[in-house]
Tab-separated table of C-alpha atoms in Angstrom:
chain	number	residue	atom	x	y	z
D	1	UNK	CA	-7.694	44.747	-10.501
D	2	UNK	CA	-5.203	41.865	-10.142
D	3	UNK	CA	-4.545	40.224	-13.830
D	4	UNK	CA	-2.443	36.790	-13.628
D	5	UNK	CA	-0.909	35.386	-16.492
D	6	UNK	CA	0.428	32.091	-16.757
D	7	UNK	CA	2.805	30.214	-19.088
D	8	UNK	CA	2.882	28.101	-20.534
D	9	UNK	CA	-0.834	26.385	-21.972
D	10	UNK	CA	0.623	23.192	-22.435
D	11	UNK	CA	3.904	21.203	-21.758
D	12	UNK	CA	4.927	17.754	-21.937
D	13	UNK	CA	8.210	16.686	-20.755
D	14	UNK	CA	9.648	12.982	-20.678
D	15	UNK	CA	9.041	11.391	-17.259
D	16	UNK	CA	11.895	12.213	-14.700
D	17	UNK	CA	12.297	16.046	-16.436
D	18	UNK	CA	11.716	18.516	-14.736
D	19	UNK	CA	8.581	20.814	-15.400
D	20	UNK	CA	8.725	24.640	-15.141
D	21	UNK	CA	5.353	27.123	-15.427
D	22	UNK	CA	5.999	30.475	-14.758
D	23	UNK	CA	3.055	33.362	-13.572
D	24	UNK	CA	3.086	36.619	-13.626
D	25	UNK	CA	0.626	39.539	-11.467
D	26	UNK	CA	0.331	42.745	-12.156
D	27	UNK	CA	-0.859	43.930	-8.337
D	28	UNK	CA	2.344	44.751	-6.277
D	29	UNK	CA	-0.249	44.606	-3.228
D	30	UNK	CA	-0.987	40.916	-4.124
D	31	UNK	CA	0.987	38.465	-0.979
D	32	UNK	CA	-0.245	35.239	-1.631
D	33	UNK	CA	0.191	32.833	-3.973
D	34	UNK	CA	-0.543	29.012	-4.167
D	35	UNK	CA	-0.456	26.621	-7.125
D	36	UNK	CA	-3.437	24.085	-7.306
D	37	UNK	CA	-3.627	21.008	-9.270
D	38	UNK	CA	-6.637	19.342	-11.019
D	39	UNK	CA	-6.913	16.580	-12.485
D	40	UNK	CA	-9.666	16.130	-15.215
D	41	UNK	CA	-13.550	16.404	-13.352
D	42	UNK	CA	-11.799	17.001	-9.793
D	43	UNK	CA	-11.107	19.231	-7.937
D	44	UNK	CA	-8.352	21.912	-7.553
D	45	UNK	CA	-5.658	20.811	-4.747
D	46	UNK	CA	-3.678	22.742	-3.012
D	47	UNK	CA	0.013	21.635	-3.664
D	48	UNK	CA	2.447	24.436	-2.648
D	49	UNK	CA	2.048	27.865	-2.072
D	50	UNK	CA	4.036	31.460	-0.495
D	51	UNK	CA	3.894	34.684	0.381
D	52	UNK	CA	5.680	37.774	-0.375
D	53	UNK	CA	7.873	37.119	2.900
D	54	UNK	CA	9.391	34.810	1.343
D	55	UNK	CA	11.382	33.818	-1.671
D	56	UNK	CA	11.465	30.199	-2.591
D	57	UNK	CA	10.064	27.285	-0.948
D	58	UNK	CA	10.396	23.622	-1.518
D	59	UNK	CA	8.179	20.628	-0.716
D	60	UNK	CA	9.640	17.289	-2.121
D	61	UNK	CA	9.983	17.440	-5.451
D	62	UNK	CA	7.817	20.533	-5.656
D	63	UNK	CA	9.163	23.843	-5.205
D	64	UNK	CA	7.835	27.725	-6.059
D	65	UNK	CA	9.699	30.739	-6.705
D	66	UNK	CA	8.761	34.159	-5.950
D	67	UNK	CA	10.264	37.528	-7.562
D	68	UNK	CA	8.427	40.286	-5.939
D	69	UNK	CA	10.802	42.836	-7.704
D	70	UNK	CA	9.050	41.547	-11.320
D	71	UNK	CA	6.000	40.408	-9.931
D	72	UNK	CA	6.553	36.278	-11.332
D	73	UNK	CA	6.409	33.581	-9.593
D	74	UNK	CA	7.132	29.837	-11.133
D	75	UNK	CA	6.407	26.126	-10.206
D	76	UNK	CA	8.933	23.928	-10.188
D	77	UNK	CA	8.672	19.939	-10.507
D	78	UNK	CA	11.356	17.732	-10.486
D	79	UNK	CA	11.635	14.066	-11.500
D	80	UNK	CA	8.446	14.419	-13.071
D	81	UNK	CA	5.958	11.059	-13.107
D	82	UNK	CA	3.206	10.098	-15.224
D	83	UNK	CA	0.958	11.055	-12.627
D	84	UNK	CA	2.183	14.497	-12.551
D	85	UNK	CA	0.094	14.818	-15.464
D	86	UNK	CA	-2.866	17.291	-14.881
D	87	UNK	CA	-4.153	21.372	-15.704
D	88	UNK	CA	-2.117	23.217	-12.756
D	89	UNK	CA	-3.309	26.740	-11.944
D	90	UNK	CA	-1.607	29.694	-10.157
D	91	UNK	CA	-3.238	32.120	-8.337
D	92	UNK	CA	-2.381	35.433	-6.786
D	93	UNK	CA	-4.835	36.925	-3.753
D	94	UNK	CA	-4.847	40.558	-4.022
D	95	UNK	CA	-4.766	42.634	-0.519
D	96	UNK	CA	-4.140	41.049	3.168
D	97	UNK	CA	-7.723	39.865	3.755
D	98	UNK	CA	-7.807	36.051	3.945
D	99	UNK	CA	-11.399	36.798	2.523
D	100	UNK	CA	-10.403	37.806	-0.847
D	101	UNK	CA	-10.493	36.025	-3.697
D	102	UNK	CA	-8.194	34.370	-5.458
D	103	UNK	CA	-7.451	35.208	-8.758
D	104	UNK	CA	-6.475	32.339	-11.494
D	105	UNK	CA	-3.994	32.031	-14.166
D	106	UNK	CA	-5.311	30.031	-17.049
D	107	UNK	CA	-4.065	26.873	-16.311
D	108	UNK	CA	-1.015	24.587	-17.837
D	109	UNK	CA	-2.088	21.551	-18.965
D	110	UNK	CA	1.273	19.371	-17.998
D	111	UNK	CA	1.768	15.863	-19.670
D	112	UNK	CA	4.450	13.670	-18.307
D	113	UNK	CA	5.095	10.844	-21.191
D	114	UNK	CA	6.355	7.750	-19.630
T	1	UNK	CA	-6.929	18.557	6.438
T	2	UNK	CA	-10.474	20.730	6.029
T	3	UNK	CA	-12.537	19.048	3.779
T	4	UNK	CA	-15.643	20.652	1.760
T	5	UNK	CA	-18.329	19.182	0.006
T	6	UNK	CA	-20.750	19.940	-2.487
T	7	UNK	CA	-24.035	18.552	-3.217
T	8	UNK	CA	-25.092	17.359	-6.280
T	9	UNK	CA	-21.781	15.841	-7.726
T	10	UNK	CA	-23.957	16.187	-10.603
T	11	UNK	CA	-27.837	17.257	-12.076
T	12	UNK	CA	-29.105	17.027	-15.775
T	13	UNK	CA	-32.598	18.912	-15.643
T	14	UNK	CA	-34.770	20.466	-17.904
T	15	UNK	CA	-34.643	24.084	-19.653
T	16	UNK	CA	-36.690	26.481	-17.091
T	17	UNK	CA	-36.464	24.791	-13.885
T	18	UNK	CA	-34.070	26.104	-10.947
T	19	UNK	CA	-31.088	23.911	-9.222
T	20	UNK	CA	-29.357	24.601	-6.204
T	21	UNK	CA	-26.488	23.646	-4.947
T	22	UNK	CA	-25.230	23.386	-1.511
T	23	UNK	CA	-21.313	23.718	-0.209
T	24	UNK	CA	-20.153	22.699	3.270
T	25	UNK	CA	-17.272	23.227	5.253
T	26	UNK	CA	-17.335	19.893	6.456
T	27	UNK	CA	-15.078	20.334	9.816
T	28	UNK	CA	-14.284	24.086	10.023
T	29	UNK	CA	-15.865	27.151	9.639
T	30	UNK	CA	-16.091	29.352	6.733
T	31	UNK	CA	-17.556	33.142	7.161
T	32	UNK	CA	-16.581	33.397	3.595
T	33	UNK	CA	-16.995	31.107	0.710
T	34	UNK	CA	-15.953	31.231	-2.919
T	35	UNK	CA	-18.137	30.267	-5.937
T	36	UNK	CA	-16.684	29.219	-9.274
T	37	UNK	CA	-17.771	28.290	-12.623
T	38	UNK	CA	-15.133	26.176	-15.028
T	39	UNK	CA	-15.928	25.525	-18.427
T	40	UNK	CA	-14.397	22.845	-20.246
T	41	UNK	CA	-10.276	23.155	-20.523
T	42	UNK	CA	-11.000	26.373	-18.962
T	43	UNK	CA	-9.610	28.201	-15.948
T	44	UNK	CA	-12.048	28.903	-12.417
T	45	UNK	CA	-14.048	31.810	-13.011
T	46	UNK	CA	-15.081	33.899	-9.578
T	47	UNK	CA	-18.757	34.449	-9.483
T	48	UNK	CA	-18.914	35.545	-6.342
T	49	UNK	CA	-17.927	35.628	-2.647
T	50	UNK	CA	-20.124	34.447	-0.108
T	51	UNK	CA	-20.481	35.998	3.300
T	52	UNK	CA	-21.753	34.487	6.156
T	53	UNK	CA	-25.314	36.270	7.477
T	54	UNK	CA	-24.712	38.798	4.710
T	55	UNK	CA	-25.287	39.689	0.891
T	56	UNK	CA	-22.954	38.207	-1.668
T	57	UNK	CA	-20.403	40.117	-3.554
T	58	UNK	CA	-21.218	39.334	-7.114
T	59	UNK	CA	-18.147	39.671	-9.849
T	60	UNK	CA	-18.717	41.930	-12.993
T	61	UNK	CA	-21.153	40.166	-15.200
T	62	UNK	CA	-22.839	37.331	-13.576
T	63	UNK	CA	-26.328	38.707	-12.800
T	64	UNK	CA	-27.532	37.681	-8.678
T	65	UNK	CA	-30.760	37.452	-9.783
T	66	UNK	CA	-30.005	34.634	-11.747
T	67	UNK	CA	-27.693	32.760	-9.404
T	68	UNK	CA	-28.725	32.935	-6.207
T	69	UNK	CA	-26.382	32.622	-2.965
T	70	UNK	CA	-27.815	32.345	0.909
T	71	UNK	CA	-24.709	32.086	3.259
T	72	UNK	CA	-27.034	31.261	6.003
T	73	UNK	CA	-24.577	29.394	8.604
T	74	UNK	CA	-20.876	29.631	9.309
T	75	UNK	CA	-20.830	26.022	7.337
T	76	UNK	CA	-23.440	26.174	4.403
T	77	UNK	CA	-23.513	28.117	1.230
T	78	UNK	CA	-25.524	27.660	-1.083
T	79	UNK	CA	-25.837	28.813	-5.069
T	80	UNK	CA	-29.140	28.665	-6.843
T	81	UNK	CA	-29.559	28.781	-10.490
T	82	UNK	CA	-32.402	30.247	-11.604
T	83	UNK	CA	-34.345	29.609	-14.641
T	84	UNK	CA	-31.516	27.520	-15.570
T	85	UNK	CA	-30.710	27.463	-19.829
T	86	UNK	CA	-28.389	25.371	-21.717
T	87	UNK	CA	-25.973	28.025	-21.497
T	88	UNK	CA	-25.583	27.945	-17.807
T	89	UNK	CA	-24.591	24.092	-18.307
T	90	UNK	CA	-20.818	24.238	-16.379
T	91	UNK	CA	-19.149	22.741	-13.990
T	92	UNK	CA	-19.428	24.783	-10.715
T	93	UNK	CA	-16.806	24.383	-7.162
T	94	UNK	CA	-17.100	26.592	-4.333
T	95	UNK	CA	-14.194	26.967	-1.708
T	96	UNK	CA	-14.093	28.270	1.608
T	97	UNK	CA	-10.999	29.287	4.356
T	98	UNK	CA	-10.978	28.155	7.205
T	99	UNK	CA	-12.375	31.298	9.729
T	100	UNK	CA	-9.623	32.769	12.338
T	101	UNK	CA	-7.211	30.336	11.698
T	102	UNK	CA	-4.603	32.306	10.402
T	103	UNK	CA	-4.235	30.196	7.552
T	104	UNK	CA	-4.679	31.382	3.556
T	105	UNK	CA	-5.671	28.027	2.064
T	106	UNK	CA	-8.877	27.986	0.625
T	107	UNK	CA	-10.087	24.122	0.231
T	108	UNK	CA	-11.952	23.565	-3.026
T	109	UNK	CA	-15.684	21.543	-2.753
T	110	UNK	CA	-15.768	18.441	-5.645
T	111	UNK	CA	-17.857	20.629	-8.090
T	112	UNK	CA	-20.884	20.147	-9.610
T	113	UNK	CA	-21.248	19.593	-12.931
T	114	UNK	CA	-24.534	21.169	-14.009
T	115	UNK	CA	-26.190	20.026	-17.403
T	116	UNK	CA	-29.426	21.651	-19.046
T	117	UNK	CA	-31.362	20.359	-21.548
């Protein structure tokens, strides 16, 4: 089955950094893949995400990178604010079916010091 | 945006009794819904998919006679835990996609945090 790994654990970066976390999958059939943020006892929001079509896309200061080639796929977050701080998870969905699940990285726990 | 909801936000109850938990797809429908179970500092663990008028899909593991799942409408699922121990004390989000809409997003519920005593 799909495996995702995701680095790295932890990060802090000084406020207006930028952030990277990289993901990797190990299912070439995997085509979608979003990045969620949580904040502590929320839930997971949808921030960016892309499929295999495509290579990069950008939203604000939020953008995602996809190398289907190595199978990685990294978040990118620029000018970084204090309340960028939170666990952000990747995710890869295995297959075409909008009804299968999603399968988690581990989460980076991102801390943007002010 | 679609919005989901879960019900408790949270439940403390006793070792032995049951607890269920309902998710809605608050303004869209979902023929399939996603349960979850996060431990602390953790990642989302799948426990299984939900499917509208049909059984659930349980992952490797988590034992459906001990969490229960009825996907009885296009816009309620709901997860039942069974004999509930201090072990099954989590926090637990479903999420659901929005049917025929061509879209991928799945919308995460609030969670429930479940504690046992």
């Amino acid at each position: 089955g799909e495996n995702v790994e995701q680095h790295p654990s932890t990060l802090s970066v000084q406020e207006g950094d930028s952030a990277v976390i990289k993901c990797t999958y190990s299912d070439s059939a995997s085509n979608y893949f979003p990045w969620y943020k949580q904040e502590l006892g929320k839930r997971p929001q949808l921030i960016i995400d892309i499929r295999s079509n495509v290579g990069e896309k950008k939203d604000q200061r939020i953008a995602v990178t996809l190398n289907k080639t190595a199978k990685h796929f990294s978040l990118h977050i620029t000018e970084t604010q204090p309340e960028d701080s939170a666990v952000y998870f990747c995710a890869a969905r295995p297959g075409f079916s909008g009804n299968t699940p999603l399968v988690f990285g581990k989460g980076t726990r991102l801390s943007v010091i002010a | 945006g679609a919005v989901v909801s879960q019900h408790p936000s949270w439940v403390i109850c006793k070792s032995g009794t049951s607890v269920k938990i309902e998710c809605r797809s608050l303004d869209f429908q979902a023929t399939t819904m996603f349960w979850y179970r996060q431990f602390p500092k953790q990642s989302l663990m799948l426990m299984a998919t939900s499917n509208e008028g049909s059984k659930a899909t349980y992952e490797q593991g988590v034992e459906k006679d001990k969490f229960l799942i009825n996907h009885a409408s296009l816009t309620l699922s709901t997860l039942t835990v069974t004999s509930a121990h201090p072990e099954d004390s989590s926090f637990y989000i479903c999420s659901a996609r929005e049917s025929g809409a061509g879209t991928d997003t799945q919308y995460f519920g609030p969670g429930t945090r479940l504690t046992v005593l």
